Amino acid sequence: MKFIHTSDWQIGMTFPGLSGKDPDEVVRLKNIRNDQMIRSIFECAKRLDIHLILAAGDQFENSHVPDKIISKFLSVVKGYGDIDLYLIPGNHDPYNENSIYKRDVFQQIPANLHIIKENQMIEYNDEAEIYFTVLKEKYGSYNPLDWIESKDSGKLRIGVGHGSLKIENKYKEEDFPIDTDTAIKKNLDYLALGHWHSFLAYGDGRTFYSGTPEPTRHGEKASGHVLEVEIDRHNVSPRIQKHEINSYTWIDKSSEVYSKDDIDLLFSPYLTSFKECVLKLSLTGQLSLEDYDYLEQQIDGVKSKVSFLDVNKDNVNINLSDDDLKDHMPDDYIKNVYDRLNEIHDGAEPCPSSLGEEVDQKMCALKALQIMGQGFRE
């Protein structure tokens, strides 16, 4: 038996973290998630000759997604009529009195779309028992898979659920905690989970998070995939293959810059074809006045090459050379201030006690140096 495991589509996301960015790019990012992402999942299944997709919750961002977006989703699903999509409500789209799935737009759905509204077992093609778990609230402190009975019919046993594996420091009690040995206790050959946005293969070899097929923010390092799952028979380990389908790449990078070479090394990958990229850079270091100008030029050059760019260079100090000081600081008093700030930052000179102990003295000195350096650039 073969199927696609996916989750956390979160159709209808508005990306509030990108407010203030290029509105056209934000619209494009939304459209990718609301249309192309869904098509890519079905196209992947079609290419692999797979006719079953199991979606483990959070297909929609919330219950307020506009009907227009839902209608587009239904249209895309209908266009792949020979591929069955079974989806469970997650904590973003729970099945309750305000559920998105109770809206009028869902009253007529394609024959190949199966929205699971209650915990149930469905026999699929007389070869597998699939146990679907439904969430009905956003938060819960219970294991949503506890209802599954452990038995052996000789058929494949597959669980589909949404929540957090109880791995230390990786879960919260109100996040539907799932015992790490659930697949073993429930005699499942495969446990398809949603909720975590990065791929995870748990150590028992039966429990997997597919991750979101299209990243939603920075930090989702193992996202952008769907899982091709193949199981020969009951009690035989599944074979898993990741298939990358994401359109956008989210990169969060911290770098030190001390020279033009460092700047070139940092920016060169993004000066070519990297359009569908949400790039966040956090820079530290120390640059000459000339090299700092060069950094600004490179930032301007990359802006047109990626979709979104956020550069934090607050911790890059401008190191003024003797020539800079002669050109820009003819007043010995100002030069003395500059020299003393450098000594405070380097720890060679104590900070004035009037600032108080609660102040990060080195950071204050660095900020003052940056302001002075910026002033002499203008």
Coordinates of C-alpha atoms in Angstrom, one line a residue:
M1 CA 0.0 0.0 0.0
K2 CA 1.2 3.5 -0.9
F3 CA -0.1 6.9 0.2
I4 CA 1.0 10.5 0.7
H5 CA 1.2 11.8 4.3
T6 CA 0.9 15.6 4.6
S7 CA -0.3 18.2 7.1
D8 CA -0.5 21.8 8.2
W9 CA -1.4 23.4 4.9
Q10 CA -2.9 26.4 6.8
I11 CA -4.7 27.7 3.8
G12 CA -5.7 31.3 4.2
M13 CA -2.7 32.5 6.2
T14 CA -2.3 36.3 6.2
F15 CA 1.4 36.4 7.2
P16 CA 1.1 39.3 9.7
G17 CA 4.9 39.1 10.3
L18 CA 5.4 40.5 6.8
S19 CA 3.2 43.5 7.3
G20 CA 4.9 46.6 5.9
K21 CA 6.7 44.6 3.2
D22 CA 6.0 44.8 -0.6
P23 CA 2.2 44.2 -0.7
D24 CA 2.4 42.5 -4.2
E25 CA 4.9 40.0 -2.9
V26 CA 2.7 39.3 0.2
V27 CA -0.2 38.6 -2.2
R28 CA 1.9 36.3 -4.2
L29 CA 3.0 34.4 -1.1
K30 CA -0.6 34.0 -0.1
N31 CA -1.7 32.8 -3.5
I32 CA 1.1 30.2 -3.6
R33 CA -0.2 28.7 -0.3
N34 CA -3.9 28.9 -1.3
D35 CA -3.5 27.4 -4.8
Q36 CA -0.1 26.2 -6.1
M37 CA 0.8 24.4 -2.9
I38 CA -2.4 22.2 -3.1
R39 CA -1.8 21.5 -6.8
S40 CA 1.8 20.5 -6.1
I41 CA 0.7 18.0 -3.5
F42 CA -1.7 16.4 -5.9
E43 CA 0.7 16.5 -8.8
C44 CA 3.3 14.7 -6.7
A45 CA 0.8 12.0 -5.9
K46 CA -0.1 11.8 -9.6
R47 CA 3.5 11.5 -10.7
L48 CA 4.1 8.7 -8.2
D49 CA 0.8 6.9 -9.2
I50 CA -0.6 7.3 -5.7
H51 CA -4.3 7.5 -5.2
L52 CA -4.6 8.3 -1.5
I53 CA -3.6 11.4 0.4
L54 CA -3.8 11.5 4.2
A55 CA -3.8 15.1 5.6
A56 CA -3.2 15.2 9.4
G57 CA -4.9 18.4 10.4
D58 CA -4.7 22.2 10.1
Q59 CA -5.6 22.3 6.4
F60 CA -7.0 25.8 7.1
E61 CA -5.5 28.6 9.1
N62 CA -8.8 29.3 11.0
S63 CA -12.5 29.3 10.7
H64 CA -12.6 32.8 9.1
V65 CA -10.9 31.9 5.8
P66 CA -13.0 33.6 3.0
D67 CA -15.4 31.5 0.9
K68 CA -13.5 32.5 -2.2
I69 CA -10.3 30.7 -1.0
I70 CA -12.3 27.6 0.1
S71 CA -14.0 27.5 -3.3
K72 CA -10.6 27.5 -5.0
F73 CA -9.4 24.7 -2.7
L74 CA -12.5 22.6 -3.6
S75 CA -12.0 23.3 -7.3
V76 CA -8.4 22.1 -7.2
V77 CA -9.3 18.9 -5.3
K78 CA -12.1 18.2 -7.8
G79 CA -9.6 18.4 -10.6
Y80 CA -7.8 15.3 -9.3
G81 CA -10.9 13.1 -9.1
D82 CA -8.9 9.8 -9.1
I83 CA -7.0 10.8 -6.0
D84 CA -8.8 10.5 -2.6
L85 CA -8.0 13.2 0.0
Y86 CA -8.9 12.3 3.6
L87 CA -8.4 15.2 6.0
I88 CA -8.9 15.5 9.7
P89 CA -9.6 18.8 11.6
G90 CA -6.7 20.0 13.6
N91 CA -6.4 22.7 16.3
H92 CA -6.4 25.5 13.8
D93 CA -9.5 24.2 12.1
P94 CA -11.3 22.1 14.8
Y95 CA -14.6 20.5 14.2
N96 CA -17.0 22.4 16.6
E97 CA -20.0 24.6 16.4
N98 CA -18.0 27.3 14.7
S99 CA -16.1 25.0 12.4
I100 CA -15.0 26.1 9.0
Y101 CA -16.3 22.7 7.7
K102 CA -19.9 23.6 8.7
R103 CA -19.9 26.6 6.4
D104 CA -22.3 26.6 3.4
V105 CA -19.4 26.5 1.0
F106 CA -18.7 22.9 2.2
Q107 CA -22.2 21.6 1.7
Q108 CA -21.3 20.4 -1.8
I109 CA -17.8 18.9 -2.0
P110 CA -16.0 16.8 -4.6
A111 CA -16.6 13.0 -4.4
N112 CA -12.8 12.5 -3.8
L113 CA -12.8 14.8 -0.7
H114 CA -13.5 13.1 2.6
I115 CA -13.7 15.4 5.6
I116 CA -13.6 13.3 8.8
K117 CA -15.9 14.8 11.5
E118 CA -15.8 12.1 14.2
N119 CA -13.1 9.7 15.5
Q120 CA -13.5 6.7 13.3
M121 CA -11.9 3.7 11.6
I122 CA -12.4 3.4 7.9
E123 CA -11.4 0.3 5.9
Y124 CA -9.6 1.3 2.8
N125 CA -9.6 -1.0 -0.3
D126 CA -10.0 -4.0 2.0
E127 CA -6.2 -3.8 2.8
A128 CA -5.9 -1.2 5.6
E129 CA -7.7 0.0 8.7
I130 CA -7.2 3.8 8.9
Y131 CA -7.9 5.4 12.3
F132 CA -8.8 9.0 12.0
T133 CA -8.7 11.4 15.0
V134 CA -10.7 14.6 15.1
L135 CA -9.9 17.7 17.2
K136 CA -12.8 19.7 18.4
E137 CA -11.0 22.5 20.2
K138 CA -7.9 24.6 19.9
Y139 CA -6.2 23.3 23.1
G140 CA -6.4 20.0 24.9
S141 CA -4.3 18.2 27.5
Y142 CA -5.4 14.7 26.5
N143 CA -3.9 12.2 24.0
P144 CA -6.3 12.4 21.0
L145 CA -5.3 8.9 20.0
D146 CA -6.3 7.1 23.2
W147 CA -9.6 5.9 21.7
I148 CA -7.9 3.6 19.2
E149 CA -8.1 -0.1 20.3
S150 CA -5.1 -2.3 20.0
K151 CA -6.1 -5.4 18.0
D152 CA -4.8 -7.5 15.1
S153 CA -7.0 -8.1 12.1
G154 CA -4.1 -9.0 9.9
K155 CA -4.7 -5.8 7.9
L156 CA -2.5 -2.7 7.8
R157 CA -3.2 -0.4 10.7
I158 CA -2.6 3.4 10.1
G159 CA -3.3 6.2 12.5
V160 CA -3.9 9.8 11.6
G161 CA -3.7 12.4 14.4
H162 CA -2.8 16.0 15.3
G163 CA -0.8 17.0 18.4
S164 CA 2.6 17.0 20.1
L165 CA 4.7 13.9 20.8
K166 CA 5.7 14.0 24.5
I167 CA 9.4 14.6 23.8
E168 CA 11.0 16.5 26.6
N169 CA 11.3 20.2 26.0
K170 CA 9.4 19.9 22.7
Y171 CA 5.8 19.9 23.7
K172 CA 3.3 21.7 25.9
E173 CA 0.6 20.1 28.1
E174 CA -2.2 21.9 26.4
D175 CA -1.0 20.9 22.9
F176 CA -2.7 17.5 22.7
P177 CA 0.3 15.5 24.1
I178 CA 0.8 12.1 22.4
D179 CA 2.7 9.4 24.2
T180 CA 5.8 8.5 22.2
D181 CA 5.0 4.8 22.3
T182 CA 1.4 5.3 21.0
A183 CA 2.1 3.6 17.6
I184 CA 3.5 0.5 19.5
K185 CA 0.7 0.4 22.1
K186 CA -2.0 0.7 19.5
N187 CA -0.4 -1.8 17.2
L188 CA -0.1 0.7 14.4
D189 CA 2.1 0.1 11.3
Y190 CA 2.2 3.9 10.7
L191 CA 1.2 6.9 12.7
A192 CA 0.8 10.0 10.5
L193 CA 1.0 13.2 12.6
G194 CA 0.4 16.8 12.1
H195 CA 1.0 20.0 14.2
W196 CA 4.8 20.3 14.0
H197 CA 5.9 22.1 10.9
S198 CA 9.2 20.3 10.4
F199 CA 9.7 16.7 9.3
L200 CA 10.4 14.3 12.2
A201 CA 10.9 10.6 12.1
Y202 CA 10.5 9.3 15.6
G203 CA 12.8 6.5 16.8
D204 CA 10.2 3.7 16.7
G205 CA 10.2 3.8 12.9
R206 CA 6.4 4.0 12.8
T207 CA 5.7 7.6 13.9
F208 CA 6.3 10.5 11.5
Y209 CA 5.5 14.2 11.2
S210 CA 5.4 15.2 7.6
G211 CA 5.9 18.9 8.3
T212 CA 4.2 21.7 6.4
P213 CA 4.5 21.5 2.6
E214 CA 5.1 25.3 2.4
P215 CA 6.9 27.0 5.3
T216 CA 5.0 29.5 7.3
R217 CA 7.8 31.3 9.0
H218 CA 11.5 31.2 9.8
G219 CA 12.8 28.3 11.9
E220 CA 10.9 25.5 10.1
K221 CA 14.1 24.0 8.9
A222 CA 12.9 20.6 7.8
S223 CA 9.7 21.7 6.1
G224 CA 8.6 22.0 2.5
H225 CA 7.9 18.3 1.9
V226 CA 5.2 15.6 1.6
L227 CA 6.0 12.0 2.5
E228 CA 5.6 9.1 0.2
V229 CA 4.8 6.1 2.4
E230 CA 4.9 2.4 1.3
I231 CA 4.0 -0.5 3.6
D232 CA 4.0 -4.0 2.3
R233 CA 2.0 -5.7 5.0
H234 CA 1.1 -5.6 8.7
N235 CA 4.0 -5.6 11.1
V236 CA 6.5 -4.7 8.4
S237 CA 8.4 -1.4 8.7
P238 CA 7.2 1.4 6.4
R239 CA 9.4 2.9 3.7
I240 CA 9.4 6.7 3.6
Q241 CA 10.5 9.0 0.9
K242 CA 10.5 12.8 1.3
H243 CA 9.4 14.9 -1.8
E244 CA 10.2 18.6 -1.8
I245 CA 7.3 20.6 -3.2
N246 CA 7.7 24.1 -1.6
S247 CA 7.9 27.2 -3.7
Y248 CA 9.3 29.5 -1.1
T249 CA 12.5 29.2 0.9
W250 CA 12.7 30.9 4.3
I251 CA 16.3 31.6 5.4
D252 CA 17.3 32.9 8.8
K253 CA 21.1 33.4 8.9
S254 CA 23.5 34.9 11.4
S255 CA 26.9 36.1 10.1
E256 CA 30.0 38.0 11.2
V257 CA 31.3 40.6 8.8
Y258 CA 34.8 42.2 9.1
S259 CA 35.8 42.8 5.5
K260 CA 34.5 43.1 1.9
D261 CA 35.4 39.4 1.4
D262 CA 33.1 38.5 4.3
I263 CA 30.3 40.6 2.7
D264 CA 30.8 39.0 -0.7
L265 CA 30.8 35.5 0.8
L266 CA 27.5 36.3 2.6
F267 CA 25.6 37.9 -0.3
S268 CA 26.9 36.1 -3.4
P269 CA 24.3 33.2 -3.2
Y270 CA 21.4 35.7 -3.2
L271 CA 22.6 37.9 -6.1
T272 CA 21.6 35.4 -8.8
S273 CA 18.3 33.5 -9.0
F274 CA 16.8 33.4 -5.5
K275 CA 13.5 35.2 -6.1
E276 CA 11.2 33.0 -4.0
C277 CA 13.1 33.6 -0.8
V278 CA 12.2 35.2 2.5
L279 CA 15.6 36.2 3.7
K280 CA 16.4 37.3 7.3
L281 CA 20.0 38.3 8.1
S282 CA 21.4 39.1 11.6
L283 CA 24.9 40.7 11.3
T284 CA 27.6 41.3 13.8
G285 CA 31.2 42.5 13.4
Q286 CA 33.2 45.5 12.6
L287 CA 33.8 47.3 9.3
S288 CA 35.7 50.3 8.1
L289 CA 33.7 53.2 6.8
E290 CA 34.4 52.2 3.2
D291 CA 33.4 48.6 3.8
Y292 CA 30.2 49.6 5.6
D293 CA 29.2 51.6 2.5
Y294 CA 29.9 48.5 0.5
L295 CA 27.6 46.5 2.8
E296 CA 24.8 49.0 2.2
Q297 CA 25.3 48.6 -1.6
Q298 CA 25.2 44.8 -1.4
I299 CA 22.0 45.0 0.7
D300 CA 20.4 47.3 -1.9
G301 CA 21.5 44.8 -4.6
V302 CA 19.9 41.8 -2.9
K303 CA 16.6 43.5 -2.3
S304 CA 15.6 43.1 -5.9
K305 CA 16.8 39.5 -6.0
V306 CA 14.7 38.0 -3.2
S307 CA 11.0 38.4 -2.3
F308 CA 11.5 39.6 1.2
L309 CA 14.7 40.9 2.9
D310 CA 15.1 41.8 6.6
V311 CA 18.7 42.8 7.6
N312 CA 19.6 43.6 11.2
K313 CA 23.0 45.3 11.3
D314 CA 22.6 47.0 14.7
N315 CA 25.5 45.0 16.0
V316 CA 27.9 46.0 13.2
N317 CA 30.4 48.6 14.4
I318 CA 31.9 51.2 12.1
N319 CA 35.6 51.3 12.9
L320 CA 36.9 54.7 11.9
S321 CA 40.5 54.7 10.6
D322 CA 43.1 57.4 11.4
D323 CA 42.4 59.0 8.0
D324 CA 38.7 58.9 8.7
L325 CA 39.3 60.7 12.0
K326 CA 41.5 63.3 10.4
D327 CA 38.9 63.9 7.7
H328 CA 35.8 63.9 9.9
M329 CA 36.9 64.7 13.4
P330 CA 39.1 67.8 13.4
D331 CA 37.9 68.6 16.9
D332 CA 40.2 66.8 19.4
Y333 CA 37.3 66.6 21.9
I334 CA 35.1 64.6 19.6
K335 CA 38.1 62.3 18.8
N336 CA 38.6 61.8 22.6
V337 CA 35.0 60.8 23.0
Y338 CA 35.4 58.3 20.1
D339 CA 38.5 56.8 21.7
R340 CA 36.9 56.5 25.1
L341 CA 33.8 54.8 23.7
N342 CA 36.1 52.2 22.1
E343 CA 37.9 51.7 25.4
I344 CA 34.5 51.1 27.2
H345 CA 33.4 48.7 24.5
D346 CA 36.7 46.8 24.7
G347 CA 36.5 46.7 28.5
A348 CA 39.6 48.7 29.0
E349 CA 37.7 51.7 30.5
P350 CA 34.9 51.6 33.0
C351 CA 31.5 53.0 32.0
P352 CA 30.4 56.2 33.8
S353 CA 28.6 55.0 37.0
S354 CA 25.7 57.4 36.4
L355 CA 24.4 54.9 33.8
G356 CA 23.7 52.4 36.5
E357 CA 24.6 48.7 36.8
E358 CA 21.5 47.5 35.1
V359 CA 22.7 49.1 31.8
D360 CA 24.6 46.9 29.3
Q361 CA 27.6 49.2 29.2
K362 CA 29.3 47.5 26.2
M363 CA 26.1 47.6 24.2
C364 CA 25.6 51.3 25.0
A365 CA 29.2 52.0 23.9
L366 CA 28.7 50.0 20.7
K367 CA 25.4 51.8 19.9
A368 CA 27.1 55.2 20.5
L369 CA 30.0 54.2 18.2
Q370 CA 27.5 53.1 15.6
I371 CA 25.7 56.4 15.8
M372 CA 28.9 58.3 15.5
G373 CA 30.0 56.2 12.5
Q374 CA 26.6 56.7 10.8
G375 CA 26.9 60.4 11.4
F376 CA 30.2 60.6 9.6
R377 CA 28.8 58.6 6.7
E378 CA 26.2 61.3 6.0

